[in-house]
mmCIF file of C-alpha atoms in Angstrom:
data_model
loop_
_atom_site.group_PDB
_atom_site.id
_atom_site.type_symbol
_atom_site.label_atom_id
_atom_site.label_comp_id
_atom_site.label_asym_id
_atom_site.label_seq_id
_atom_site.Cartn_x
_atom_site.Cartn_y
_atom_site.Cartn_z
ATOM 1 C CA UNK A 1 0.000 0.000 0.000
ATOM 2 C CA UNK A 2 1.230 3.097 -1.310
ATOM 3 C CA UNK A 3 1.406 6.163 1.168
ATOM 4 C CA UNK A 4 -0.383 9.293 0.745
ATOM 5 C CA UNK A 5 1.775 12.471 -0.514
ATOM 6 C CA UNK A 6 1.761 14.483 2.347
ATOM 7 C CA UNK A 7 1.844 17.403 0.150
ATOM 8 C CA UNK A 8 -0.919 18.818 -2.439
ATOM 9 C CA UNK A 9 0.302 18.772 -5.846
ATOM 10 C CA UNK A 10 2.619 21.701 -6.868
ATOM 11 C CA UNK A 11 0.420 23.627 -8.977
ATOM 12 C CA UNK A 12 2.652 25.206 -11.708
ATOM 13 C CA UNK A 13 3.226 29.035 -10.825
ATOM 14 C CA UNK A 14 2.196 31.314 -13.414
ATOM 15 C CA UNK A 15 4.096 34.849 -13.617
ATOM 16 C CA UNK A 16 2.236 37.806 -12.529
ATOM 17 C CA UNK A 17 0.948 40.383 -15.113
ATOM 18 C CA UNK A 18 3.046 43.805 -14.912
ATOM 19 C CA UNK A 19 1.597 46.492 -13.322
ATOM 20 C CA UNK A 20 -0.498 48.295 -15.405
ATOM 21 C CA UNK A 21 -0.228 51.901 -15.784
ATOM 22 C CA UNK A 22 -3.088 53.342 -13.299
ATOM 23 C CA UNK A 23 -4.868 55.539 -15.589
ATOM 24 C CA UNK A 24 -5.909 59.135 -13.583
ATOM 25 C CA UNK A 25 -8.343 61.508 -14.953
ATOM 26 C CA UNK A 26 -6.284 64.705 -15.949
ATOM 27 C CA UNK A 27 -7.986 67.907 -14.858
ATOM 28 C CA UNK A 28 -8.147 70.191 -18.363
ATOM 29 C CA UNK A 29 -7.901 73.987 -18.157
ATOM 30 C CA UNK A 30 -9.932 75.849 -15.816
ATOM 31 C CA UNK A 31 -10.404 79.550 -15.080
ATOM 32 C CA UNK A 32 -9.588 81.014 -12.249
ATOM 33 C CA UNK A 33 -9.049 84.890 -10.795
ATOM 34 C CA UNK A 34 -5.469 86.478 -11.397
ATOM 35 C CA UNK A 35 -3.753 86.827 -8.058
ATOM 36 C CA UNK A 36 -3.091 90.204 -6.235
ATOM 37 C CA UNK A 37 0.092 90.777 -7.425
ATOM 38 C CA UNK A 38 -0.715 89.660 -11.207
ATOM 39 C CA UNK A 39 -3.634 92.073 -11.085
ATOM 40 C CA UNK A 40 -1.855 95.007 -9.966
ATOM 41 C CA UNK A 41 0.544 94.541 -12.794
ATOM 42 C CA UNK A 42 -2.016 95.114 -15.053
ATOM 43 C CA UNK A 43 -3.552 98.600 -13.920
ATOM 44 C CA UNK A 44 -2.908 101.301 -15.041
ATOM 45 C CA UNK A 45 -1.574 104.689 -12.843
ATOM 46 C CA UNK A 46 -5.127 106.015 -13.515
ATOM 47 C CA UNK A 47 -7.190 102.520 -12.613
ATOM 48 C CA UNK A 48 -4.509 102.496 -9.779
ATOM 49 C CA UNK A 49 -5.997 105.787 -8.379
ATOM 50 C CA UNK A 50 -9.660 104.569 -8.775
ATOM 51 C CA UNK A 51 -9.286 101.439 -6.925
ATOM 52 C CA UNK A 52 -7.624 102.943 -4.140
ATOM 53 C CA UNK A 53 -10.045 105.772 -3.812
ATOM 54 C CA UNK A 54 -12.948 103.472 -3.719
ATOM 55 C CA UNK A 55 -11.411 101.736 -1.150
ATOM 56 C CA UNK A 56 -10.619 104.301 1.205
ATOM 57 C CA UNK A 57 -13.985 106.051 0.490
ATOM 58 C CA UNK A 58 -14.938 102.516 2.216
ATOM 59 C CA UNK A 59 -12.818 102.351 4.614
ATOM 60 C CA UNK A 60 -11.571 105.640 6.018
ATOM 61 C CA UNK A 61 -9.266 103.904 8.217
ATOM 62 C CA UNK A 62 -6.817 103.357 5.346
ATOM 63 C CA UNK A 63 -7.366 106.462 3.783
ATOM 64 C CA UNK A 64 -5.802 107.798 7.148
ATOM 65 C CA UNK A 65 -2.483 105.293 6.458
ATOM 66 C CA UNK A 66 -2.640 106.162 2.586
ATOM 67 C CA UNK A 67 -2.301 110.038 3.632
ATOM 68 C CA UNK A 68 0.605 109.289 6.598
ATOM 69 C CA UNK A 69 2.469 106.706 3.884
ATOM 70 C CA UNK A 70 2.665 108.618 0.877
ATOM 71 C CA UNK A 71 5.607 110.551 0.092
ATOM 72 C CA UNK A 72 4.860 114.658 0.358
ATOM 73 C CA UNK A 73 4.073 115.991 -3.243
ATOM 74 C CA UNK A 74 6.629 117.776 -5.193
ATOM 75 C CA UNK A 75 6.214 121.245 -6.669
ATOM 76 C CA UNK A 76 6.967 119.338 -10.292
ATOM 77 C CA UNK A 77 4.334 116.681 -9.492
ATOM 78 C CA UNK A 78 1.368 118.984 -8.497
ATOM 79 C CA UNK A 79 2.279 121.556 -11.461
ATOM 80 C CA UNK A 80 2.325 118.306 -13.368
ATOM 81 C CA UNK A 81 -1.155 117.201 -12.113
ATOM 82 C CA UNK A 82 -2.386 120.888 -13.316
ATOM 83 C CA UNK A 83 -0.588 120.148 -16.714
ATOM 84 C CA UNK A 84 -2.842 117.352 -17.292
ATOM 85 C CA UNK A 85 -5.991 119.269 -16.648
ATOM 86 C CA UNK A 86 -4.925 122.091 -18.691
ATOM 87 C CA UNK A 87 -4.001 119.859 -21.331
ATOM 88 C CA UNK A 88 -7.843 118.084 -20.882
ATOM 89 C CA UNK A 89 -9.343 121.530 -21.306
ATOM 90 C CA UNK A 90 -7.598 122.514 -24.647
ATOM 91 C CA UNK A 91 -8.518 119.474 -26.004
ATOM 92 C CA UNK A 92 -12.001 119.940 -25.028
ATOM 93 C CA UNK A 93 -11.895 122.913 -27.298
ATOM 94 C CA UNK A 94 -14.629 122.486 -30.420
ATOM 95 C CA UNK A 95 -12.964 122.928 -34.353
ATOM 96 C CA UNK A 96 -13.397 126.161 -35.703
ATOM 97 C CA UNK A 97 -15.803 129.199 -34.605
ATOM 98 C CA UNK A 98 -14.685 131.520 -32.067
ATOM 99 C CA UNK A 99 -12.862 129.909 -29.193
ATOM 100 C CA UNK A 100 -13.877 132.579 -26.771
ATOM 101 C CA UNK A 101 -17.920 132.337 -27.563
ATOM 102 C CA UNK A 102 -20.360 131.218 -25.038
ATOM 103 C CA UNK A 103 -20.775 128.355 -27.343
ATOM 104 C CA UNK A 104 -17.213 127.321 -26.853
ATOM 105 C CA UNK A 105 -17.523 128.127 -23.071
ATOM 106 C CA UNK A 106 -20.616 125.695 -22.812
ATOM 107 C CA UNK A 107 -18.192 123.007 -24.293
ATOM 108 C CA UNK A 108 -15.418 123.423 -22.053
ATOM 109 C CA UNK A 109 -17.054 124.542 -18.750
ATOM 110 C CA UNK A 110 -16.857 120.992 -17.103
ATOM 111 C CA UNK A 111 -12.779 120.410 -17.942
ATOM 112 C CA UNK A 112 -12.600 124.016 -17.006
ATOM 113 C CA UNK A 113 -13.960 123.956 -13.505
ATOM 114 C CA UNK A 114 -11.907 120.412 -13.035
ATOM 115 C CA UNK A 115 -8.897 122.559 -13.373
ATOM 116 C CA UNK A 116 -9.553 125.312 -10.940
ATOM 117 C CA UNK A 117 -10.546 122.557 -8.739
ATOM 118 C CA UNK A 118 -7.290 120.922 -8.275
ATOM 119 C CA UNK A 119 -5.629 124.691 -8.457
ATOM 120 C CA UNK A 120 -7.348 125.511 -5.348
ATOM 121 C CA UNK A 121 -6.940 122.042 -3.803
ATOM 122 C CA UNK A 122 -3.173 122.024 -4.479
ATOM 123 C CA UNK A 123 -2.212 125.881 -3.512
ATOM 124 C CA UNK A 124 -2.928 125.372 -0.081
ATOM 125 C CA UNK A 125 -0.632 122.532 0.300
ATOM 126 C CA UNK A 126 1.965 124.960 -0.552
ATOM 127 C CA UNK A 127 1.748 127.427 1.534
ATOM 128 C CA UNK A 128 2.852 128.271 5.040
ATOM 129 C CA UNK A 129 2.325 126.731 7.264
ATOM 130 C CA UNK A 130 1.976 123.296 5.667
ATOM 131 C CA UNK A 131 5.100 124.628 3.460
ATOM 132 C CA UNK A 132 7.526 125.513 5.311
ATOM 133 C CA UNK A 133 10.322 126.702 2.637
ATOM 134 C CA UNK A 134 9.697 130.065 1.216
ATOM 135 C CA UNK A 135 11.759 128.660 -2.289
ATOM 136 C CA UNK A 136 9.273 125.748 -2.834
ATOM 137 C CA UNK A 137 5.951 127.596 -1.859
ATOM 138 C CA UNK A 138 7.049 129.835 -4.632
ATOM 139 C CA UNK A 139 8.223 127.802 -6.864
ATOM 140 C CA UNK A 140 4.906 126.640 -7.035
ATOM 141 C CA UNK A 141 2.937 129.805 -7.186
ATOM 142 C CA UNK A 142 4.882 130.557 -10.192
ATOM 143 C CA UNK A 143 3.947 127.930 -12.281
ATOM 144 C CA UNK A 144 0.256 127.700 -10.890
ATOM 145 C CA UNK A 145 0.436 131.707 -12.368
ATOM 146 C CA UNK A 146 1.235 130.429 -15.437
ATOM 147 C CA UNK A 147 -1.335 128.743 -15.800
ATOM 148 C CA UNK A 148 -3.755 131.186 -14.820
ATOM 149 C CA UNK A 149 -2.003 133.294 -17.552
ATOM 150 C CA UNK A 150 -3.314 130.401 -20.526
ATOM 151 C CA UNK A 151 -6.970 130.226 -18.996
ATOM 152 C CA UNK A 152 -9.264 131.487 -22.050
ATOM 153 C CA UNK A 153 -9.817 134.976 -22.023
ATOM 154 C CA UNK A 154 -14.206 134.789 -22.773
ATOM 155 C CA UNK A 155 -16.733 137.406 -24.559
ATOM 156 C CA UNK A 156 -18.802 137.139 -21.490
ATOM 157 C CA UNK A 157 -17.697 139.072 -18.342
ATOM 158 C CA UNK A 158 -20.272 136.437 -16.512
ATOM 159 C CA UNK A 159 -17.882 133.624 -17.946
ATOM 160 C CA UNK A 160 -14.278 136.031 -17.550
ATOM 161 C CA UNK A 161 -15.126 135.727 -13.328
ATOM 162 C CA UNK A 162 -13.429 132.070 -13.305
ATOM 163 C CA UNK A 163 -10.116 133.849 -14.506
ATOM 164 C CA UNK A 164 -10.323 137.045 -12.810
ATOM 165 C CA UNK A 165 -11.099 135.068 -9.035
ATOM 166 C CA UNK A 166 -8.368 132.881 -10.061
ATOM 167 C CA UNK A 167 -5.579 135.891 -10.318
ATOM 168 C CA UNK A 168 -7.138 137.526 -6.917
ATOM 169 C CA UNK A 169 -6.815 134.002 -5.149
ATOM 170 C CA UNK A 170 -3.297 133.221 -6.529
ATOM 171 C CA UNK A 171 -2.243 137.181 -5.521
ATOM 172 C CA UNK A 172 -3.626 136.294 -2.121
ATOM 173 C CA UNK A 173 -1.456 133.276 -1.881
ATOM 174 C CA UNK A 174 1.679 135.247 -3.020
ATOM 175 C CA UNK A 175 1.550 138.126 -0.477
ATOM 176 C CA UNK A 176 0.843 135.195 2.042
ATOM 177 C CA UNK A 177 4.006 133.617 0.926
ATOM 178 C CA UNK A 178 6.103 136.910 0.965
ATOM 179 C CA UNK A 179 5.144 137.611 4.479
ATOM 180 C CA UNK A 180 5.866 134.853 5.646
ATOM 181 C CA UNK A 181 9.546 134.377 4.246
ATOM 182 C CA UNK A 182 10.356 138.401 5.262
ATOM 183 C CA UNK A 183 10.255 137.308 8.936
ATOM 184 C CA UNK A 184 12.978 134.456 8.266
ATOM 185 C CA UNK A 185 16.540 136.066 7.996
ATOM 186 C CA UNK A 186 15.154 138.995 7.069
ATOM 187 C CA UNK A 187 14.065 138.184 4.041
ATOM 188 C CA UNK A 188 17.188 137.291 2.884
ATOM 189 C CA UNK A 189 15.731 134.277 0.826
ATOM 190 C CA UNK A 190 13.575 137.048 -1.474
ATOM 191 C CA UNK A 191 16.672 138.317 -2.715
ATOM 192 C CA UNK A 192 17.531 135.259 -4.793
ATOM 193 C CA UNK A 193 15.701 133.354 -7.849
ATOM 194 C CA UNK A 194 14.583 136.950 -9.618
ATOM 195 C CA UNK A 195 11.005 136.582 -7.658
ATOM 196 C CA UNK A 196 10.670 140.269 -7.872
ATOM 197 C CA UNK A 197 11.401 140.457 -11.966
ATOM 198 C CA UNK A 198 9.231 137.362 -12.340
ATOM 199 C CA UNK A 199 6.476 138.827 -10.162
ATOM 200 C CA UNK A 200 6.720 142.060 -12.332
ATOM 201 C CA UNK A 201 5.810 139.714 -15.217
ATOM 202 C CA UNK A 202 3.103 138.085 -13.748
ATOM 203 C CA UNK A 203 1.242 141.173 -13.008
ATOM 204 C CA UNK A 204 1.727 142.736 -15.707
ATOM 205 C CA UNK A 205 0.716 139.596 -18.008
ATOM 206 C CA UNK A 206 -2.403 139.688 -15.481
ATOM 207 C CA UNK A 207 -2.977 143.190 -16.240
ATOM 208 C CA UNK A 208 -2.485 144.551 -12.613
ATOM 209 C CA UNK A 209 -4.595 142.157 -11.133
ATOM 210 C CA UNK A 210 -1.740 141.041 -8.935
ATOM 211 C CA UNK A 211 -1.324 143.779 -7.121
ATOM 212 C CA UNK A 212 -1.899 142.835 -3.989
ATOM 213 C CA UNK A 213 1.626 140.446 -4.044
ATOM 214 C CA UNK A 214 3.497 143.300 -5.593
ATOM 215 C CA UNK A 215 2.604 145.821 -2.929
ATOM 216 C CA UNK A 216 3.333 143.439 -0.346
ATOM 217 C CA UNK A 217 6.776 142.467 -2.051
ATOM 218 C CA UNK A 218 7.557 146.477 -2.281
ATOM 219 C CA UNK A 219 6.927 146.718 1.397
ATOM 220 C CA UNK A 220 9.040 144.076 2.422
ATOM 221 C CA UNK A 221 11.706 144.896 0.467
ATOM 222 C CA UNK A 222 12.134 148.462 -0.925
ATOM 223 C CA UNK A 223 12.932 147.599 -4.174
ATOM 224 C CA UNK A 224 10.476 147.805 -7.002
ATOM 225 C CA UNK A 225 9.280 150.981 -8.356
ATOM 226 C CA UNK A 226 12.374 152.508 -6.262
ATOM 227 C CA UNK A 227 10.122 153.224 -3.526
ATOM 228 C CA UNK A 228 12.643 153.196 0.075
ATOM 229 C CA UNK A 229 9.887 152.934 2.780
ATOM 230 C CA UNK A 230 10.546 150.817 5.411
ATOM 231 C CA UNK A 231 8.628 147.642 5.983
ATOM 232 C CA UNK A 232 5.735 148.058 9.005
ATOM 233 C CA UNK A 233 8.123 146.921 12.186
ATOM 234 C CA UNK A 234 9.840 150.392 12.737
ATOM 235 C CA UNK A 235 13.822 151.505 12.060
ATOM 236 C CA UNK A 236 14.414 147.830 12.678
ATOM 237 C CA UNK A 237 12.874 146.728 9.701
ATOM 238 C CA UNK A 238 14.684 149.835 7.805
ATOM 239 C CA UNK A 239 18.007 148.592 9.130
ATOM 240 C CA UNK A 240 17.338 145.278 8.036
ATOM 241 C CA UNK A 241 16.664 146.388 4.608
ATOM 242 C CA UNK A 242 20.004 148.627 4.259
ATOM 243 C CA UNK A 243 21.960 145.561 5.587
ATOM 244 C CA UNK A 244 20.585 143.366 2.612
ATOM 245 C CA UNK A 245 20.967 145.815 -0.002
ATOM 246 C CA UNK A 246 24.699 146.430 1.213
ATOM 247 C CA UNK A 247 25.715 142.718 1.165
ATOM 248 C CA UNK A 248 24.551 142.848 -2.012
ATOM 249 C CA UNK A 249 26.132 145.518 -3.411
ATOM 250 C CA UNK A 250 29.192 144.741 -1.764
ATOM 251 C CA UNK A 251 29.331 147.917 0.560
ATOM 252 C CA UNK A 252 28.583 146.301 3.984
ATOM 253 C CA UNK A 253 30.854 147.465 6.260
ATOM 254 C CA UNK A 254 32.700 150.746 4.058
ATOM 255 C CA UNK A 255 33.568 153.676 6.480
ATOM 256 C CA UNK A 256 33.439 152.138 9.944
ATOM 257 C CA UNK A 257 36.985 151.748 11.678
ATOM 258 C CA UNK A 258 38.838 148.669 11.503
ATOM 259 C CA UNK A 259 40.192 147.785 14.651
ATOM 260 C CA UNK A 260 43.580 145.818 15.235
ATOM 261 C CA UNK A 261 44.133 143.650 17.678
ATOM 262 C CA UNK A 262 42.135 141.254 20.029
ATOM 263 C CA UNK A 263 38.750 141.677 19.684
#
């Protein structure tokens, strides 16, 4: 009798079938929101400005940081702001016909009162005592003048009043100016960059209407129109004057003693 295998038949092994590549669904394209930073790249300076101002017209909190955090504007960047509106109004101009009509005027009138806007928004910041330095305050007044000086001279004396209000506020802000800077060093600061030449010029191109500024500028200094009076503050003042004008005619000093020896 024949024993039993012990064992189950070896059943042949077969070889296992490679791994098949797992097949996963691929996602295709989908759309999706450019990031911050990828958005920003695209604005422009003028969408830039929009954006932000809605936001802090939301939120006045941040309009509070946005005022504290940006850098102080420059006498080139506001005149350059008032550039662009004057450059919005003479392109607002209509072809042909008289360019001082009430019909032109009509056309105009919006562009027009967008630029005196931002002239009286942005003469403030330059004067004392938000501006502190007599050379930048009027540095600015000087080309804000200009300005004035290219504003559309109109038939109407109704429509004239825009320019005519703009000369007396700008002569305001000059004599402001002047006064101020006459009680630092004496003044001293007047005597440079020609501001009594180029206020000559303005007044005259504005047909006397800056007065005001020259008078004050005469008082302060002594100069134009030869008139010697000495500035309101007494013999003081009148000292102060001759002093300036002999530094700058080299005569300071001529006739006193010279003294030798330890002082």
């Amino acid at each position: 009798m024949s024993a039993s295998p012990s064992t189950s038949p070896a059943i042949p092994s077969q070889s296992l079938p490679l791994q098949r590549a797992i097949k996963r669904a691929r996602s295709g394209p989908a759309g999706r929101p450019l990031a911050l930073p990828r958005l920003l790249e695209t604005l422009d300076a003028e969408s830039l400005r929009g954006v932000l101002r809605i936001i802090c017209e939301h939120h006045p909190s941040i309009g509070t940081e946005v005022v504290n955090a940006a850098p102080r504007p420059s006498v080139t960047s506001a005149l350059e702001v008032l550039k662009n509106y004057e450059t919005a109004l003479q392109a607002s101009f209509p072809f042909g016909g008289n360019s001082t009509s009430d019909y032109a005027y009509n056309r105009v009138r919006q562009p027009l009162v967008a630029l005196l806007d931002a002239l009286n928004d942005f003469t403030p910041h330059f004067l004392p005592p938000n501006e502190p330095q007599a050379t930048q305050a009027l540095s600015f007044l000087d080309g804000a003048t200009e300005i004035i000086h290219r504003l559309p001279n109109w038939d109407s004396f109704q429509n004239s009043l825009h320019k005519q209000n703009a000369y007396e506020e700008i002569s305001k802000a000059w004599a402001l100016v002047l006064r101020e800077a006459a009680k630092r060093a004496g003044g001293m600061q007047l005597q440079y960059g020609g501001w009594d030449q180029k206020l000559t010029k303005h007044n005259q191109q504005a047909q006397g209407r800056m007065q005001e500024a020259v008078s004050e500028l005469n008082s302060i200094l002594g100069w134009m129109g030869g008139d010697r009076q000495p500035p309101q503050g007494g013999s003081r003042g009148h000292d102060l004057s001759t002093v300036r004008q002999e530094l700058l005619s080299g005569t300071f000093g001529a006739g006193l003693p010279v003294r030798v020896g330890p002082w």
